[in-house]
Structure formats: C-alpha cells, structure tokens
PDB file of C-alpha atoms in Angstrom:
ATOM      1  CA  MET A   1     -15.985 -68.620 -14.155  1.00  0.00           C
ATOM      2  CA  LYS A   2     -15.232 -64.941 -13.629  1.00  0.00           C
ATOM      3  CA  GLY A   3     -17.929 -62.861 -12.073  1.00  0.00           C
ATOM      4  CA  ALA A   4     -18.855 -59.345 -12.853  1.00  0.00           C
ATOM      5  CA  GLY A   5     -16.178 -58.171 -10.480  1.00  0.00           C
ATOM      6  CA  GLY A   6     -13.371 -60.111 -12.221  1.00  0.00           C
ATOM      7  CA  GLY A   7     -12.550 -57.250 -14.532  1.00  0.00           C
ATOM      8  CA  GLU A   8     -12.468 -54.795 -11.653  1.00  0.00           C
ATOM      9  CA  GLU A   9     -10.186 -57.078  -9.623  1.00  0.00           C
ATOM     10  CA  GLY A  10      -7.844 -57.437 -12.606  1.00  0.00           C
ATOM     11  CA  LEU A  11      -7.695 -53.677 -13.053  1.00  0.00           C
ATOM     12  CA  LYS A  12      -7.124 -53.196  -9.333  1.00  0.00           C
ATOM     13  CA  GLY A  13      -4.284 -55.715  -9.417  1.00  0.00           C
ATOM     14  CA  ARG A  14      -2.625 -53.968 -12.351  1.00  0.00           C
ATOM     15  CA  ILE A  15      -2.898 -50.608 -10.594  1.00  0.00           C
ATOM     16  CA  GLU A  16      -1.395 -52.051  -7.415  1.00  0.00           C
ATOM     17  CA  ARG A  17       1.516 -53.589  -9.348  1.00  0.00           C
ATOM     18  CA  LEU A  18       2.103 -50.299 -11.167  1.00  0.00           C
ATOM     19  CA  SER A  19       2.005 -48.400  -7.870  1.00  0.00           C
ATOM     20  CA  ALA A  20       4.446 -50.845  -6.291  1.00  0.00           C
ATOM     21  CA  ALA A  21       6.805 -50.543  -9.277  1.00  0.00           C
ATOM     22  CA  ILE A  22       6.707 -46.721  -9.112  1.00  0.00           C
ATOM     23  CA  HIS A  23       7.274 -46.803  -5.350  1.00  0.00           C
ATOM     24  CA  SER A  24      10.138 -49.263  -5.635  1.00  0.00           C
ATOM     25  CA  GLY A  25      11.741 -47.381  -8.521  1.00  0.00           C
ATOM     26  CA  THR A  26      11.432 -44.019  -6.745  1.00  0.00           C
ATOM     27  CA  GLU A  27      12.826 -45.454  -3.529  1.00  0.00           C
ATOM     28  CA  LEU A  28      15.777 -47.012  -5.373  1.00  0.00           C
ATOM     29  CA  ALA A  29      16.453 -43.769  -7.286  1.00  0.00           C
ATOM     30  CA  PHE A  30      16.512 -41.674  -4.108  1.00  0.00           C
ATOM     31  CA  GLU A  31      18.645 -44.298  -2.394  1.00  0.00           C
ATOM     32  CA  LYS A  32      21.222 -44.074  -5.158  1.00  0.00           C
ATOM     33  CA  LEU A  33      21.016 -40.267  -5.194  1.00  0.00           C
ATOM     34  CA  GLY A  34      21.470 -40.167  -1.433  1.00  0.00           C
ATOM     35  CA  THR A  35      24.488 -42.441  -1.699  1.00  0.00           C
ATOM     36  CA  VAL A  36      26.071 -40.220  -4.333  1.00  0.00           C
ATOM     37  CA  VAL A  37      25.392 -37.099  -2.274  1.00  0.00           C
ATOM     38  CA  VAL A  38      26.773 -38.568   0.950  1.00  0.00           C
ATOM     39  CA  ASP A  39      29.838 -39.988  -0.786  1.00  0.00           C
ATOM     40  CA  ASN A  40      30.502 -36.640  -2.523  1.00  0.00           C
ATOM     41  CA  PRO A  41      29.241 -33.898  -0.173  1.00  0.00           C
ATOM     42  CA  TRP A  42      31.503 -31.120  -1.431  1.00  0.00           C
ATOM     43  CA  TRP A  43      30.750 -31.869  -5.058  1.00  0.00           C
ATOM     44  CA  THR A  44      27.073 -31.698  -4.141  1.00  0.00           C
ATOM     45  CA  ILE A  45      27.524 -28.379  -2.366  1.00  0.00           C
ATOM     46  CA  GLY A  46      29.528 -27.013  -5.294  1.00  0.00           C
ATOM     47  CA  ALA A  47      26.935 -28.150  -7.823  1.00  0.00           C
ATOM     48  CA  CYS A  48      24.126 -26.550  -5.786  1.00  0.00           C
ATOM     49  CA  LEU A  49      26.026 -23.277  -5.495  1.00  0.00           C
ATOM     50  CA  LEU A  50      26.789 -23.293  -9.207  1.00  0.00           C
ATOM     51  CA  PHE A  51      23.144 -24.013 -10.034  1.00  0.00           C
ATOM     52  CA  THR A  52      21.992 -21.240  -7.678  1.00  0.00           C
ATOM     53  CA  ALA A  53      24.472 -18.778  -9.169  1.00  0.00           C
ATOM     54  CA  ALA A  54      23.320 -19.660 -12.692  1.00  0.00           C
ATOM     55  CA  LEU A  55      19.661 -19.098 -11.837  1.00  0.00           C
ATOM     56  CA  GLY A  56      20.503 -15.987  -9.821  1.00  0.00           C
ATOM     57  CA  GLN A  57      21.711 -14.227 -12.956  1.00  0.00           C
ATOM     58  CA  GLY A  58      18.083 -13.444 -13.698  1.00  0.00           C
ATOM     59  CA  VAL A  59      18.014 -11.034 -10.751  1.00  0.00           C
ATOM     60  CA  TRP A  60      19.915  -8.490 -12.839  1.00  0.00           C
ATOM     61  CA  PHE A  61      16.983  -8.368 -15.248  1.00  0.00           C
ATOM     62  CA  PHE A  62      14.266  -7.891 -12.626  1.00  0.00           C
ATOM     63  CA  ASP A  63      12.116  -4.780 -12.946  1.00  0.00           C
ATOM     64  CA  GLU A  64      10.354  -3.032 -10.108  1.00  0.00           C
ATOM     65  CA  GLU A  65       6.665  -2.411 -10.654  1.00  0.00           C
ATOM     66  CA  LEU A  66       4.939   0.152  -8.447  1.00  0.00           C
ATOM     67  CA  SER A  67       1.463  -0.034  -9.974  1.00  0.00           C
ATOM     68  CA  SER A  68      -0.805  -2.221  -7.860  1.00  0.00           C
ATOM     69  CA  ASP A  69      -3.026  -2.830 -10.898  1.00  0.00           C
ATOM     70  CA  LYS A  70      -0.107  -4.367 -12.786  1.00  0.00           C
ATOM     71  CA  GLN A  71       1.079  -6.299  -9.724  1.00  0.00           C
ATOM     72  CA  PHE A  72      -2.162  -8.032  -8.814  1.00  0.00           C
ATOM     73  CA  THR A  73      -4.485  -7.922 -11.846  1.00  0.00           C
ATOM     74  CA  PRO A  74      -4.191 -11.044 -14.078  1.00  0.00           C
ATOM     75  CA  ARG A  75      -2.715 -10.072 -17.419  1.00  0.00           C
ATOM     76  CA  GLY A  76      -5.371 -11.834 -19.484  1.00  0.00           C
ATOM     77  CA  SER A  77      -8.336 -10.543 -17.503  1.00  0.00           C
ATOM     78  CA  GLN A  78     -11.138  -8.485 -19.011  1.00  0.00           C
ATOM     79  CA  ALA A  79     -10.081  -5.523 -16.849  1.00  0.00           C
ATOM     80  CA  VAL A  80      -6.690  -5.402 -18.576  1.00  0.00           C
ATOM     81  CA  LYS A  81      -8.223  -5.785 -22.041  1.00  0.00           C
ATOM     82  CA  GLU A  82     -10.600  -2.883 -21.454  1.00  0.00           C
ATOM     83  CA  GLU A  83      -8.127  -0.700 -19.536  1.00  0.00           C
ATOM     84  CA  THR A  84      -7.255   1.490 -22.513  1.00  0.00           C
ATOM     85  CA  TRP A  85     -10.907   2.231 -23.235  1.00  0.00           C
ATOM     86  CA  VAL A  86     -11.664   2.964 -19.578  1.00  0.00           C
ATOM     87  CA  VAL A  87      -8.695   5.343 -19.237  1.00  0.00           C
ATOM     88  CA  ASP A  88      -9.486   7.110 -22.527  1.00  0.00           C
ATOM     89  CA  THR A  89     -13.130   7.493 -21.523  1.00  0.00           C
ATOM     90  CA  PHE A  90     -12.913   8.267 -17.822  1.00  0.00           C
ATOM     91  CA  GLY A  91      -9.227   9.037 -17.205  1.00  0.00           C
ATOM     92  CA  HIS A  92      -7.048   7.651 -14.420  1.00  0.00           C
ATOM     93  CA  GLU A  93      -8.426   7.538 -10.907  1.00  0.00           C
ATOM     94  CA  ASN A  94      -7.104  10.406  -8.815  1.00  0.00           C
ATOM     95  CA  ARG A  95      -4.508   9.831  -6.152  1.00  0.00           C
ATOM     96  CA  GLY A  96      -5.257  11.040  -2.666  1.00  0.00           C
ATOM     97  CA  VAL A  97      -4.011  12.442   0.606  1.00  0.00           C
ATOM     98  CA  THR A  98      -6.070  12.218   3.777  1.00  0.00           C
ATOM     99  CA  MET A  99      -4.952  14.450   6.620  1.00  0.00           C
ATOM    100  CA  MET A 100      -6.194  12.760   9.792  1.00  0.00           C
ATOM    101  CA  PHE A 101      -6.383  14.626  13.112  1.00  0.00           C
ATOM    102  CA  GLU A 102      -6.407  12.883  16.466  1.00  0.00           C
ATOM    103  CA  GLY A 103      -7.118  14.941  19.547  1.00  0.00           C
ATOM    104  CA  ASN A 104      -5.865  14.279  23.068  1.00  0.00           C
ATOM    105  CA  GLU A 105      -8.227  12.802  25.633  1.00  0.00           C
ATOM    106  CA  ASN A 106      -9.937  16.108  26.470  1.00  0.00           C
ATOM    107  CA  THR A 107      -9.673  17.714  23.029  1.00  0.00           C
ATOM    108  CA  ASN A 108     -12.798  18.523  21.045  1.00  0.00           C
ATOM    109  CA  MET A 109     -11.957  18.789  17.351  1.00  0.00           C
ATOM    110  CA  LEU A 110     -15.186  20.742  16.828  1.00  0.00           C
ATOM    111  CA  ALA A 111     -13.967  23.573  19.061  1.00  0.00           C
ATOM    112  CA  LYS A 112     -12.850  26.728  17.283  1.00  0.00           C
ATOM    113  CA  THR A 113      -9.247  26.401  18.480  1.00  0.00           C
ATOM    114  CA  SER A 114      -9.068  22.866  17.056  1.00  0.00           C
ATOM    115  CA  LEU A 115     -10.655  23.941  13.779  1.00  0.00           C
ATOM    116  CA  LEU A 116      -8.049  26.703  13.516  1.00  0.00           C
ATOM    117  CA  TYR A 117      -5.340  24.091  14.074  1.00  0.00           C
ATOM    118  CA  MET A 118      -6.815  22.039  11.230  1.00  0.00           C
ATOM    119  CA  GLN A 119      -6.816  25.173   9.086  1.00  0.00           C
ATOM    120  CA  SER A 120      -3.158  25.838   9.898  1.00  0.00           C
ATOM    121  CA  MET A 121      -2.208  22.284   8.888  1.00  0.00           C
ATOM    122  CA  HIS A 122      -4.191  22.667   5.679  1.00  0.00           C
ATOM    123  CA  GLU A 123      -2.206  25.822   4.934  1.00  0.00           C
ATOM    124  CA  TRP A 124       0.998  24.002   5.865  1.00  0.00           C
ATOM    125  CA  LEU A 125       0.358  21.293   3.273  1.00  0.00           C
ATOM    126  CA  LEU A 126      -0.460  23.850   0.599  1.00  0.00           C
ATOM    127  CA  SER A 127       2.780  25.717   1.359  1.00  0.00           C
ATOM    128  CA  GLN A 128       5.072  22.706   0.945  1.00  0.00           C
ATOM    129  CA  THR A 129       7.736  23.036  -1.743  1.00  0.00           C
ATOM    130  CA  LEU A 130       9.434  19.711  -2.407  1.00  0.00           C
ATOM    131  CA  THR A 131      12.047  18.527  -4.875  1.00  0.00           C
ATOM    132  CA  VAL A 132      11.012  15.701  -7.195  1.00  0.00           C
ATOM    133  CA  ASP A 133      13.432  14.589  -9.899  1.00  0.00           C
ATOM    134  CA  GLY A 134      15.215  17.919  -9.651  1.00  0.00           C
ATOM    135  CA  GLU A 135      12.016  19.942 -10.013  1.00  0.00           C
ATOM    136  CA  HIS A 136      10.286  22.081  -7.382  1.00  0.00           C
ATOM    137  CA  VAL A 137       6.839  20.668  -6.747  1.00  0.00           C
ATOM    138  CA  THR A 138       4.048  22.265  -4.705  1.00  0.00           C
ATOM    139  CA  TYR A 139       0.479  21.286  -3.957  1.00  0.00           C
ATOM    140  CA  ASN A 140      -0.607  23.517  -6.817  1.00  0.00           C
ATOM    141  CA  THR A 141       1.587  21.370  -9.107  1.00  0.00           C
ATOM    142  CA  VAL A 142       0.064  18.037  -8.129  1.00  0.00           C
ATOM    143  CA  CYS A 143      -3.538  18.881  -7.240  1.00  0.00           C
ATOM    144  CA  ALA A 144      -6.288  17.298  -9.333  1.00  0.00           C
ATOM    145  CA  ARG A 145      -8.241  19.561 -11.689  1.00  0.00           C
ATOM    146  CA  TYR A 146     -11.347  19.004 -13.763  1.00  0.00           C
ATOM    147  CA  THR A 147      -9.447  20.346 -16.784  1.00  0.00           C
ATOM    148  CA  PRO A 148      -5.820  21.520 -17.026  1.00  0.00           C
ATOM    149  CA  HIS A 149      -6.961  25.178 -16.888  1.00  0.00           C
ATOM    150  CA  ASP A 150      -9.297  24.815 -13.897  1.00  0.00           C
ATOM    151  CA  ALA A 151      -8.435  25.611 -10.311  1.00  0.00           C
ATOM    152  CA  CYS A 152      -7.492  22.763  -7.989  1.00  0.00           C
ATOM    153  CA  LYS A 153     -10.362  20.590  -6.842  1.00  0.00           C
ATOM    154  CA  SER A 154     -11.358  21.747  -3.382  1.00  0.00           C
ATOM    155  CA  PRO A 155     -10.435  19.533  -0.439  1.00  0.00           C
ATOM    156  CA  VAL A 156     -13.347  18.252   1.613  1.00  0.00           C
ATOM    157  CA  SER A 157     -13.665  18.373   5.404  1.00  0.00           C
ATOM    158  CA  ILE A 158     -15.615  20.087   8.131  1.00  0.00           C
ATOM    159  CA  LEU A 159     -13.634  23.187   7.123  1.00  0.00           C
ATOM    160  CA  SER A 160     -15.683  23.194   3.915  1.00  0.00           C
ATOM    161  CA  TYR A 161     -18.249  25.197   5.904  1.00  0.00           C
ATOM    162  CA  TRP A 162     -15.757  28.072   5.699  1.00  0.00           C
ATOM    163  CA  GLN A 163     -14.289  27.148   2.291  1.00  0.00           C
ATOM    164  CA  HIS A 164     -10.997  26.249   4.028  1.00  0.00           C
ATOM    165  CA  ASN A 165     -10.503  29.980   4.483  1.00  0.00           C
ATOM    166  CA  ARG A 166      -8.939  31.250   7.708  1.00  0.00           C
ATOM    167  CA  THR A 167     -10.566  34.672   7.494  1.00  0.00           C
ATOM    168  CA  LEU A 168     -14.063  33.194   7.262  1.00  0.00           C
ATOM    169  CA  LEU A 169     -13.385  30.757  10.100  1.00  0.00           C
ATOM    170  CA  GLU A 170     -11.966  33.422  12.403  1.00  0.00           C
ATOM    171  CA  ALA A 171     -14.954  35.672  11.704  1.00  0.00           C
ATOM    172  CA  ASP A 172     -17.396  32.953  12.791  1.00  0.00           C
ATOM    173  CA  ALA A 173     -18.161  33.569  16.482  1.00  0.00           C
ATOM    174  CA  ASN A 174     -19.692  30.094  16.950  1.00  0.00           C
ATOM    175  CA  PRO A 175     -18.430  27.519  14.410  1.00  0.00           C
ATOM    176  CA  LEU A 176     -20.179  24.622  16.146  1.00  0.00           C
ATOM    177  CA  ASN A 177     -23.511  26.402  15.757  1.00  0.00           C
ATOM    178  CA  THR A 178     -22.766  26.864  12.056  1.00  0.00           C
ATOM    179  CA  VAL A 179     -22.124  23.146  11.669  1.00  0.00           C
ATOM    180  CA  ASN A 180     -25.399  22.313  13.400  1.00  0.00           C
ATOM    181  CA  THR A 181     -27.579  24.831  11.558  1.00  0.00           C
ATOM    182  CA  VAL A 182     -26.263  24.770   7.969  1.00  0.00           C
ATOM    183  CA  ASP A 183     -27.188  21.648   5.981  1.00  0.00           C
ATOM    184  CA  TRP A 184     -24.071  19.723   4.901  1.00  0.00           C
ATOM    185  CA  ARG A 185     -25.646  19.058   1.496  1.00  0.00           C
ATOM    186  CA  ASP A 186     -25.754  22.789   0.915  1.00  0.00           C
ATOM    187  CA  ILE A 187     -21.965  22.725   1.328  1.00  0.00           C
ATOM    188  CA  GLU A 188     -21.206  19.418  -0.435  1.00  0.00           C
ATOM    189  CA  PRO A 189     -24.159  18.381  -2.618  1.00  0.00           C
ATOM    190  CA  SER A 190     -22.578  15.038  -3.500  1.00  0.00           C
ATOM    191  CA  GLY A 191     -20.120  12.680  -1.921  1.00  0.00           C
ATOM    192  CA  PRO A 192     -19.962  11.198   1.577  1.00  0.00           C
ATOM    193  CA  PRO A 193     -21.911  12.642   4.519  1.00  0.00           C
ATOM    194  CA  LEU A 194     -20.232  14.874   7.097  1.00  0.00           C
ATOM    195  CA  SER A 195     -19.798  11.892   9.451  1.00  0.00           C
ATOM    196  CA  TYR A 196     -17.290  10.458   6.954  1.00  0.00           C
ATOM    197  CA  TYR A 197     -14.903  13.301   7.832  1.00  0.00           C
ATOM    198  CA  LEU A 198     -15.351  12.967  11.600  1.00  0.00           C
ATOM    199  CA  GLY A 199     -14.259  10.227  13.980  1.00  0.00           C
ATOM    200  CA  SER A 200     -16.342   7.310  15.175  1.00  0.00           C
ATOM    201  CA  ASP A 201     -16.568   8.744  18.724  1.00  0.00           C
ATOM    202  CA  VAL A 202     -18.828  11.683  17.814  1.00  0.00           C
ATOM    203  CA  THR A 203     -21.076  12.766  20.686  1.00  0.00           C
ATOM    204  CA  ARG A 204     -24.379  14.635  20.413  1.00  0.00           C
ATOM    205  CA  ASN A 205     -26.366  16.731  22.831  1.00  0.00           C
ATOM    206  CA  THR A 206     -29.903  15.999  23.999  1.00  0.00           C
ATOM    207  CA  ALA A 207     -31.283  17.729  20.902  1.00  0.00           C
ATOM    208  CA  GLY A 208     -29.307  15.399  18.650  1.00  0.00           C
ATOM    209  CA  LYS A 209     -26.895  18.114  17.546  1.00  0.00           C
ATOM    210  CA  LEU A 210     -23.166  17.553  17.155  1.00  0.00           C
ATOM    211  CA  ALA A 211     -21.305  18.266  20.404  1.00  0.00           C
ATOM    212  CA  SER A 212     -17.783  16.862  20.137  1.00  0.00           C
ATOM    213  CA  THR A 213     -15.396  14.454  18.454  1.00  0.00           C
ATOM    214  CA  ARG A 214     -11.762  13.555  19.011  1.00  0.00           C
ATOM    215  CA  ALA A 215     -10.986  13.001  15.347  1.00  0.00           C
ATOM    216  CA  ALA A 216     -11.476  14.681  12.002  1.00  0.00           C
ATOM    217  CA  SER A 217      -9.988  14.530   8.519  1.00  0.00           C
ATOM    218  CA  ILE A 218      -9.388  16.513   5.340  1.00  0.00           C
ATOM    219  CA  SER A 219      -9.406  14.745   1.965  1.00  0.00           C
ATOM    220  CA  TYR A 220      -7.368  16.006  -1.000  1.00  0.00           C
ATOM    221  CA  ASN A 221      -7.384  14.812  -4.616  1.00  0.00           C
ATOM    222  CA  LEU A 222      -4.089  14.718  -6.518  1.00  0.00           C
ATOM    223  CA  LYS A 223      -3.474  14.218 -10.209  1.00  0.00           C
ATOM    224  CA  ASN A 224      -2.491  10.801 -11.512  1.00  0.00           C
ATOM    225  CA  GLU A 225      -0.625  11.168 -14.790  1.00  0.00           C
ATOM    226  CA  GLN A 226       1.034   7.895 -15.814  1.00  0.00           C
ATOM    227  CA  LYS A 227       4.746   8.189 -16.528  1.00  0.00           C
ATOM    228  CA  GLU A 228       7.727   5.857 -16.901  1.00  0.00           C
ATOM    229  CA  VAL A 229      10.712   6.838 -14.744  1.00  0.00           C
ATOM    230  CA  SER A 230      13.988   4.924 -15.140  1.00  0.00           C
ATOM    231  CA  GLY A 231      12.090   1.962 -16.555  1.00  0.00           C
ATOM    232  CA  LEU A 232       9.674   1.831 -13.602  1.00  0.00           C
ATOM    233  CA  GLY A 233       5.934   1.973 -14.086  1.00  0.00           C
ATOM    234  CA  VAL A 234       4.840   4.734 -11.704  1.00  0.00           C
ATOM    235  CA  ASP A 235       1.426   6.279 -11.085  1.00  0.00           C
ATOM    236  CA  ASP A 236       2.480   9.919 -11.375  1.00  0.00           C
ATOM    237  CA  PRO A 237       5.912  10.262  -9.713  1.00  0.00           C
ATOM    238  CA  GLN A 238       5.363  13.917  -8.771  1.00  0.00           C
ATOM    239  CA  SER A 239       2.197  13.157  -6.799  1.00  0.00           C
ATOM    240  CA  ARG A 240       3.678  10.007  -5.311  1.00  0.00           C
ATOM    241  CA  TYR A 241       6.790  11.671  -3.906  1.00  0.00           C
ATOM    242  CA  PHE A 242       4.855  14.760  -2.812  1.00  0.00           C
ATOM    243  CA  GLU A 243       2.643  12.442  -0.753  1.00  0.00           C
ATOM    244  CA  ILE A 244       5.511  10.494   0.789  1.00  0.00           C
ATOM    245  CA  GLN A 245       7.718  13.484   1.594  1.00  0.00           C
ATOM    246  CA  SER A 246       4.809  15.471   3.064  1.00  0.00           C
ATOM    247  CA  ALA A 247       3.904  12.518   5.280  1.00  0.00           C
ATOM    248  CA  GLU A 248       7.494  12.228   6.488  1.00  0.00           C
ATOM    249  CA  LYS A 249       7.637  15.951   7.283  1.00  0.00           C
ATOM    250  CA  SER A 250       4.384  15.815   9.238  1.00  0.00           C
ATOM    251  CA  GLU A 251       5.792  13.116  11.530  1.00  0.00           C
ATOM    252  CA  SER A 252       8.450  15.481  12.892  1.00  0.00           C
ATOM    253  CA  ARG A 253       5.885  17.867  14.369  1.00  0.00           C
ATOM    254  CA  ARG A 254       3.428  15.473  16.039  1.00  0.00           C
ATOM    255  CA  SER A 255       4.859  15.613  19.544  1.00  0.00           C
ATOM    256  CA  ALA A 256       5.044  19.424  19.597  1.00  0.00           C
ATOM    257  CA  ASP A 257       1.543  19.731  18.126  1.00  0.00           C
ATOM    258  CA  ARG A 258       0.061  17.491  20.818  1.00  0.00           C
ATOM    259  CA  THR A 259       1.548  19.732  23.480  1.00  0.00           C
ATOM    260  CA  GLU A 260       0.665  23.038  21.832  1.00  0.00           C
ATOM    261  CA  HIS A 261      -2.639  22.259  20.141  1.00  0.00           C
ATOM    262  CA  GLY A 262      -3.875  19.164  21.975  1.00  0.00           C
ATOM    263  CA  ALA A 263      -3.953  17.200  18.737  1.00  0.00           C
ATOM    264  CA  ALA A 264      -1.665  15.644  16.146  1.00  0.00           C
ATOM    265  CA  VAL A 265      -1.935  15.065  12.418  1.00  0.00           C
ATOM    266  CA  PHE A 266      -1.297  11.882  10.444  1.00  0.00           C
ATOM    267  CA  LEU A 267      -1.102  11.785   6.664  1.00  0.00           C
ATOM    268  CA  MET A 268      -2.489   8.723   4.921  1.00  0.00           C
ATOM    269  CA  THR A 269      -1.570   8.736   1.238  1.00  0.00           C
ATOM    270  CA  THR A 270      -1.723   6.565  -1.865  1.00  0.00           C
ATOM    271  CA  GLY A 271       2.082   6.746  -2.069  1.00  0.00           C
ATOM    272  CA  GLN A 272       2.481   5.359   1.455  1.00  0.00           C
ATOM    273  CA  GLU A 273       0.189   2.437   0.634  1.00  0.00           C
ATOM    274  CA  GLU A 274       2.229   1.676  -2.480  1.00  0.00           C
ATOM    275  CA  GLU A 275       5.499   1.968  -0.560  1.00  0.00           C
ATOM    276  CA  ALA A 276       4.210  -0.333   2.178  1.00  0.00           C
ATOM    277  CA  GLY A 277       3.209  -2.898  -0.447  1.00  0.00           C
ATOM    278  CA  ASP A 278       6.606  -2.663  -2.143  1.00  0.00           C
ATOM    279  CA  SER A 279       8.345  -3.070   1.216  1.00  0.00           C
ATOM    280  CA  ALA A 280       6.255  -6.110   2.115  1.00  0.00           C
ATOM    281  CA  ILE A 281       7.004  -7.788  -1.221  1.00  0.00           C
ATOM    282  CA  SER A 282      10.738  -7.055  -0.904  1.00  0.00           C
ATOM    283  CA  SER A 283      10.708  -8.419   2.633  1.00  0.00           C
ATOM    284  CA  ASP A 284       8.972 -11.626   1.503  1.00  0.00           C
ATOM    285  CA  VAL A 285      11.511 -12.142  -1.279  1.00  0.00           C
ATOM    286  CA  SER A 286      14.418 -11.532   1.127  1.00  0.00           C
ATOM    287  CA  ASN A 287      12.988 -13.934   3.716  1.00  0.00           C
ATOM    288  CA  LEU A 288      12.473 -16.594   1.050  1.00  0.00           C
ATOM    289  CA  ALA A 289      16.034 -16.201  -0.214  1.00  0.00           C
ATOM    290  CA  MET A 290      17.420 -16.380   3.328  1.00  0.00           C
ATOM    291  CA  GLY A 291      15.379 -19.519   3.948  1.00  0.00           C
ATOM    292  CA  TYR A 292      16.971 -21.229   0.947  1.00  0.00           C
ATOM    293  CA  VAL A 293      20.431 -20.159   2.099  1.00  0.00           C
ATOM    294  CA  LEU A 294      19.852 -21.563   5.604  1.00  0.00           C
ATOM    295  CA  MET A 295      18.392 -24.756   4.179  1.00  0.00           C
ATOM    296  CA  LEU A 296      21.444 -25.213   1.954  1.00  0.00           C
ATOM    297  CA  ALA A 297      23.792 -24.526   4.879  1.00  0.00           C
ATOM    298  CA  TYR A 298      21.983 -27.035   7.094  1.00  0.00           C
ATOM    299  CA  ALA A 299      21.905 -29.679   4.354  1.00  0.00           C
ATOM    300  CA  SER A 300      25.607 -29.133   3.682  1.00  0.00           C
ATOM    301  CA  PHE A 301      26.428 -29.559   7.376  1.00  0.00           C
ATOM    302  CA  VAL A 302      24.385 -32.739   7.726  1.00  0.00           C
ATOM    303  CA  LEU A 303      25.500 -34.347   4.474  1.00  0.00           C
ATOM    304  CA  SER A 304      29.161 -33.698   5.136  1.00  0.00           C
ATOM    305  CA  ARG A 305      28.942 -35.750   8.361  1.00  0.00           C
ATOM    306  CA  SER A 306      26.660 -38.555   7.274  1.00  0.00           C
ATOM    307  CA  ARG A 307      27.386 -42.001   5.958  1.00  0.00           C
ATOM    308  CA  ALA A 308      25.409 -43.947   3.433  1.00  0.00           C
ATOM    309  CA  LYS A 309      22.667 -46.051   4.907  1.00  0.00           C
ATOM    310  CA  TYR A 310      20.782 -48.600   2.927  1.00  0.00           C
ATOM    311  CA  SER A 311      17.231 -49.578   3.607  1.00  0.00           C
ATOM    312  CA  HIS A 312      17.664 -53.063   2.114  1.00  0.00           C
TER     313      HIS A 312
END
C-alpha cells in the first residue's frame, strides 16, 4: 500500500532520472564536441575566426552616443515618454563650467590679491575665442540666457559682491570686510549659500567672521541647444567643445600661476564629464575585445597540442 509520500517519491524519482539523462546527454555531447575540436584544431580556429569576422561586421554600423540620458535611461521608461513635454515646458537643462581655484599652503583666497587673480581668470575665460566646426565661438556665443535677447546669465562666486567687475573690486579697500558685512542674500537672493563657492577648509575669527580659505570657485551657465552633428547625438556641440578646449588651455598655465599668484585654476565642465564617460566606455569595449582575442589565442594553443581523452 502506498503512503501519502508515494506520489512524492515517484515524482522525485522521475526528476532524478530526467536530471541524470540531461547530465549524461550533455556530457556525451561535449565529449564528442571536444573530440571533434581536438582532432581538427585548425578547422576549429578557422571557424571561430570566420564566425568572429561575420559578427564583427556590425561594428561598421555602430553609432556613438554622447548624451548620458540616452546612454543610461531605459528607453521605455516614463522619463523618456515625458521627455518631449518636459523639454517643451521647461527647456533643456543648462550646461556648466565651474572654475575651481586651489591656493598654495599659505595662500588665502579671500585676500585681495587672490580675488584679483580670480577676476583675471574670469576675464581670461570670457576672452577665449575658439574654433568649433569652423566657426569662431566665444563665451558670449555659448552663455546661457533667459531669452535669446537677454544678456548672459551672470556667473556666481564670491566675486558677485563686486559684480565680477575689476574696477569695483580694485576700488574696495577691504574686500574681506565687504564679504563679512554685506548679506550674501542681498547679492544672490536664491541659489546656494556663499559656502558653496568656497572650500571646505574655511576658517573664521573669534567673532565668527570669515577669515581665510584655500579654495574658491566660479560657476557659469552655458546654453544647451540639442543638435545632431555627423549623426551623433550631442548636447550642444558649441558649448561642449568650448568647455573642453578652455579646460585644456587652462592646464598649460597652472604651474606658472602657482608661482606667480600662489594659486592655480582647474576647470570642471559638463563636456569633460561626458568625455570621461565616453573614454571609459571605449576602454571597457576595447578590454573586452582584447580578452576574447587572448582567450581565442590561448584556446588555439592548447587545442592544437592536445589529444582526445575519453572519460569512459
């Protein structure tokens, strides 16, 4: 008489027999495949190369995509479905350049000489004339505006106390006193606090007033007009290349600036972030391809010197 567990034991037995049959069949199939491969190593190598070459033809149809939204946002997501409405309603998010200043060990970026150095670098960026797709592009070309007929949106930094104007800064006998007596919200009613544009090593005097910092930054907004260039989806090529080329130019003067001004400037831009992402992806693809090549070479070497071995 079968107990309640008889059905379960019968099912278990059938599953075990099925598992054994699959295992035996798979083992026999790989044994035969291994025998064929070992007996015909060069045919195997040739077939693999031919198969790789056939699949590799798709490389010619690859497109490069520079938009991080298109690279990492799932195509069927709600964000993609509503993208058109969001862009039509609010416009594209502005691109940006952050000019970061790092002082030497004994440099105070709140000192007037350091503020004048920041002002000179601000003027340097605004004076850049670069060539993008055969056109001369300046900061005035790529700056973000509230409407096409408005002036450029003002950059934001501690220099906002003097409207990023050299004459006003030079006329101020005690800039640090100005920073400590004029309310930042009277200068920038909205947006981040002043500490956002200063380094993390800010020091204060016994009265709690700002005394020194070794770092500071200036934030710029650039336009972000979508445009297709040579089949590539690019977030405003003019702004992108202005960012990258300006950053490259700033690198050449760091050493001299540290000696002359006690500080150096670093440009952090949207374009650099995109370029770094593109480079990382290209590197990953290259490393993966090289791994397959080395694996094929190793397998070819081993198979060409092996003999068939049978497990039974």
